[in-house]
PDB file of C-alpha atoms in Angstrom:
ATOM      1  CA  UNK A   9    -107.416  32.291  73.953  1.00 78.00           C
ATOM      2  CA  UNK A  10    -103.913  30.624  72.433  1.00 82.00           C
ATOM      3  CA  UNK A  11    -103.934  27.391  71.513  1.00 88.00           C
ATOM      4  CA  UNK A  12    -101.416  25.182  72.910  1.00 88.00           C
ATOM      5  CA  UNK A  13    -100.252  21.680  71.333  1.00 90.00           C
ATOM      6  CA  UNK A  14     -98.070  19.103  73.544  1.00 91.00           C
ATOM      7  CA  UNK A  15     -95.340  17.001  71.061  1.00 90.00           C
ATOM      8  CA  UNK A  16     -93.115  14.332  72.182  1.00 92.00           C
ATOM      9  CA  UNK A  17     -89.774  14.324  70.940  1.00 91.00           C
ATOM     10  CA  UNK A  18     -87.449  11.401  70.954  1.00 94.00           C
ATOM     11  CA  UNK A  19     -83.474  12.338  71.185  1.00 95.00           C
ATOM     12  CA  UNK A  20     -80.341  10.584  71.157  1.00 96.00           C
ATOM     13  CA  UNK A  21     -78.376   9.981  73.864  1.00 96.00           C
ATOM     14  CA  UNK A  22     -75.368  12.885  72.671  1.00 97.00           C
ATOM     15  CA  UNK A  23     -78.798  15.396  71.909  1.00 96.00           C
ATOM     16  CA  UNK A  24     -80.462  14.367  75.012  1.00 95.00           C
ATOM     17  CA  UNK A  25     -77.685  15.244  77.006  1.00 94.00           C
ATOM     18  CA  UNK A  26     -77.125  18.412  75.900  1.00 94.00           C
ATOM     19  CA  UNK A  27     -80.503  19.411  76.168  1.00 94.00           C
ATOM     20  CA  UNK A  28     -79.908  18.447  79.872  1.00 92.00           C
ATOM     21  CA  UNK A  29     -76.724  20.611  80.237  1.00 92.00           C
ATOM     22  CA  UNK A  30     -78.593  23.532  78.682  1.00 93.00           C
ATOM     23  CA  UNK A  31     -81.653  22.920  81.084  1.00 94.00           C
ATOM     24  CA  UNK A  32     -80.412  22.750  84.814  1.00 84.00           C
ATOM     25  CA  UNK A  33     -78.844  25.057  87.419  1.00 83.00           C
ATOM     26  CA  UNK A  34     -76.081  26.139  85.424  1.00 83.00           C
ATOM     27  CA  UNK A  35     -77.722  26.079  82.024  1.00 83.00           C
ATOM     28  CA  UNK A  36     -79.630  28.974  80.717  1.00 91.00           C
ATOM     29  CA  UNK A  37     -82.626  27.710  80.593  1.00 94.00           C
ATOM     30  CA  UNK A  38     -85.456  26.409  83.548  1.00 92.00           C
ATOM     31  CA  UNK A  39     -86.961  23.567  81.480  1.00 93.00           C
ATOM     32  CA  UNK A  40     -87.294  21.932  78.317  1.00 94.00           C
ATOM     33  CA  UNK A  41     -90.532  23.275  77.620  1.00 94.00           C
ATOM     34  CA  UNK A  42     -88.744  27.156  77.579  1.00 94.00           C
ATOM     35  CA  UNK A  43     -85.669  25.906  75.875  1.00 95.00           C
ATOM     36  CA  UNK A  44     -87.656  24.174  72.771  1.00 95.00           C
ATOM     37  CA  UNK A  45     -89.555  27.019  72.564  1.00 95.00           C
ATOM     38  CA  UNK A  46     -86.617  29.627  72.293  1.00 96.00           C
ATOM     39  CA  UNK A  47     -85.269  27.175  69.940  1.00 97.00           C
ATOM     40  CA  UNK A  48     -88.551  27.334  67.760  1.00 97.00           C
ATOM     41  CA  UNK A  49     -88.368  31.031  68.095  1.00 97.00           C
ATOM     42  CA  UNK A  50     -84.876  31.475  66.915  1.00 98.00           C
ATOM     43  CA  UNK A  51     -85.212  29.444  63.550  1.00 98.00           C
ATOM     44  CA  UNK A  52     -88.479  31.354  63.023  1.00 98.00           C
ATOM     45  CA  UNK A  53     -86.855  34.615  63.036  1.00 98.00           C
ATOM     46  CA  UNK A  54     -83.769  33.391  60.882  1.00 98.00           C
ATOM     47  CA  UNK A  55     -86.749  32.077  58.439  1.00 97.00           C
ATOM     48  CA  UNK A  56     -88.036  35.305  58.078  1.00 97.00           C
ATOM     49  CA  UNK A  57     -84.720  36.952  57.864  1.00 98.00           C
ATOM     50  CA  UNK A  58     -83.770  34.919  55.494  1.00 97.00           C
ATOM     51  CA  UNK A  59     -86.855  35.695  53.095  1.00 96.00           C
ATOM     52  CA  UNK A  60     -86.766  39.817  54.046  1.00 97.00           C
ATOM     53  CA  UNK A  61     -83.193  39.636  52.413  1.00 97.00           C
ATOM     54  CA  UNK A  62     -83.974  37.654  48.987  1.00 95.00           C
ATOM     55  CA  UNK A  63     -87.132  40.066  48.542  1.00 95.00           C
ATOM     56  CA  UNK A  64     -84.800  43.073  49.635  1.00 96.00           C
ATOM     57  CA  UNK A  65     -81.947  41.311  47.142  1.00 95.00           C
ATOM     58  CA  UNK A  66     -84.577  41.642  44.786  1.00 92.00           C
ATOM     59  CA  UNK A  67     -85.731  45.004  44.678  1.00 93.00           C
ATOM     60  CA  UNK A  68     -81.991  45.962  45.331  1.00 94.00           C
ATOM     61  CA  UNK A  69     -81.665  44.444  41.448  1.00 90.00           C
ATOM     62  CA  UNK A  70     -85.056  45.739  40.062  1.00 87.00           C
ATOM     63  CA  UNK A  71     -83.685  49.586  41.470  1.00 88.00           C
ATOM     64  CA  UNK A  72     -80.698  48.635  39.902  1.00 91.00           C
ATOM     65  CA  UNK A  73     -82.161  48.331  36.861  1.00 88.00           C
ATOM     66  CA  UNK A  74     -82.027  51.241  33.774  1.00 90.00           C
ATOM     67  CA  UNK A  75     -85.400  53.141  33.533  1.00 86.00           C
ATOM     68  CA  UNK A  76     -86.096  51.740  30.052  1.00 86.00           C
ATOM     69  CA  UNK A  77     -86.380  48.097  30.998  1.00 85.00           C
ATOM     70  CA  UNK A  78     -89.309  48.645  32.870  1.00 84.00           C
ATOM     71  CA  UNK A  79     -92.541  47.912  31.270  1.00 83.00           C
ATOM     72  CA  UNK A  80     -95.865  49.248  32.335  1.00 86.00           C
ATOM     73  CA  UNK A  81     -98.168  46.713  34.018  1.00 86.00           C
ATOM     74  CA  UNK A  82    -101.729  46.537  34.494  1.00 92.00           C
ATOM     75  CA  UNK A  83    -103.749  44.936  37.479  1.00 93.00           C
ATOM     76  CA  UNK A  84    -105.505  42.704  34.843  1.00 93.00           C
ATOM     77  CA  UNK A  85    -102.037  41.939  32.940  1.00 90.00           C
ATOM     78  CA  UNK A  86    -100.925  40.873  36.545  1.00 88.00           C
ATOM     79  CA  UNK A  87    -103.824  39.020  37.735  1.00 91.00           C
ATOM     80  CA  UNK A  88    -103.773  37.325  34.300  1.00 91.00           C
ATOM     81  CA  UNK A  89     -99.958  36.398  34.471  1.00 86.00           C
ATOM     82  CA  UNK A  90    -100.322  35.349  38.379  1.00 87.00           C
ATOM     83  CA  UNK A  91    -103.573  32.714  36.989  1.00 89.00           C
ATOM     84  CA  UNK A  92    -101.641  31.896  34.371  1.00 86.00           C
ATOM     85  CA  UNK A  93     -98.828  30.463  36.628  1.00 80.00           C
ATOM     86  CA  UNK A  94    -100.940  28.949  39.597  1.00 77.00           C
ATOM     87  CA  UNK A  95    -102.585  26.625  36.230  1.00 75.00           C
ATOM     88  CA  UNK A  96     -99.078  24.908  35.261  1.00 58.00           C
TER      89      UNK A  96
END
């Protein structure tokens, strides 16, 4: 079963306001509940957006990159290096 959590949220008077013109009749949304929530959403997704295009920047540069400058790897060369750097 999901867990739920209630949070209280203090606003402003300018940022509770137009939460209120965002959540009535002619606002897009039914309460605050579903607008917070679409909020939360939204930045979620650019979140993940944002780290799918510095990992696809990335391998966009590694591609790039002549055939020569590559250097084999082992698993126990990279579990060694990835210890190595969780220690500092």
């Amino acid at each position: 079963m999901p867990r739920t959590t209630t949070m209280t949220v203090r606003l402003g008077n300018s940022l509770s306001d137009f939460v209120a013109a965002n959540v009535s009749d002619s606002g897009c949304y039914e309460n605050v509940s579903e607008y917070i929530r679409d909020l939360i959403r939204r930045d979620k997704e650019r979140v993940e957006q944002e780290t799918f295009d510095r990992l696809k920047a990335e391998l966009s540069l590694a591609f790039a990159a002549p055939e020569e400058s590559y250097q084999p790897l082992t698993a126990a060369r990279v579990i060694a290096r990835n210890q190595a750097r969780n220690i500092k």
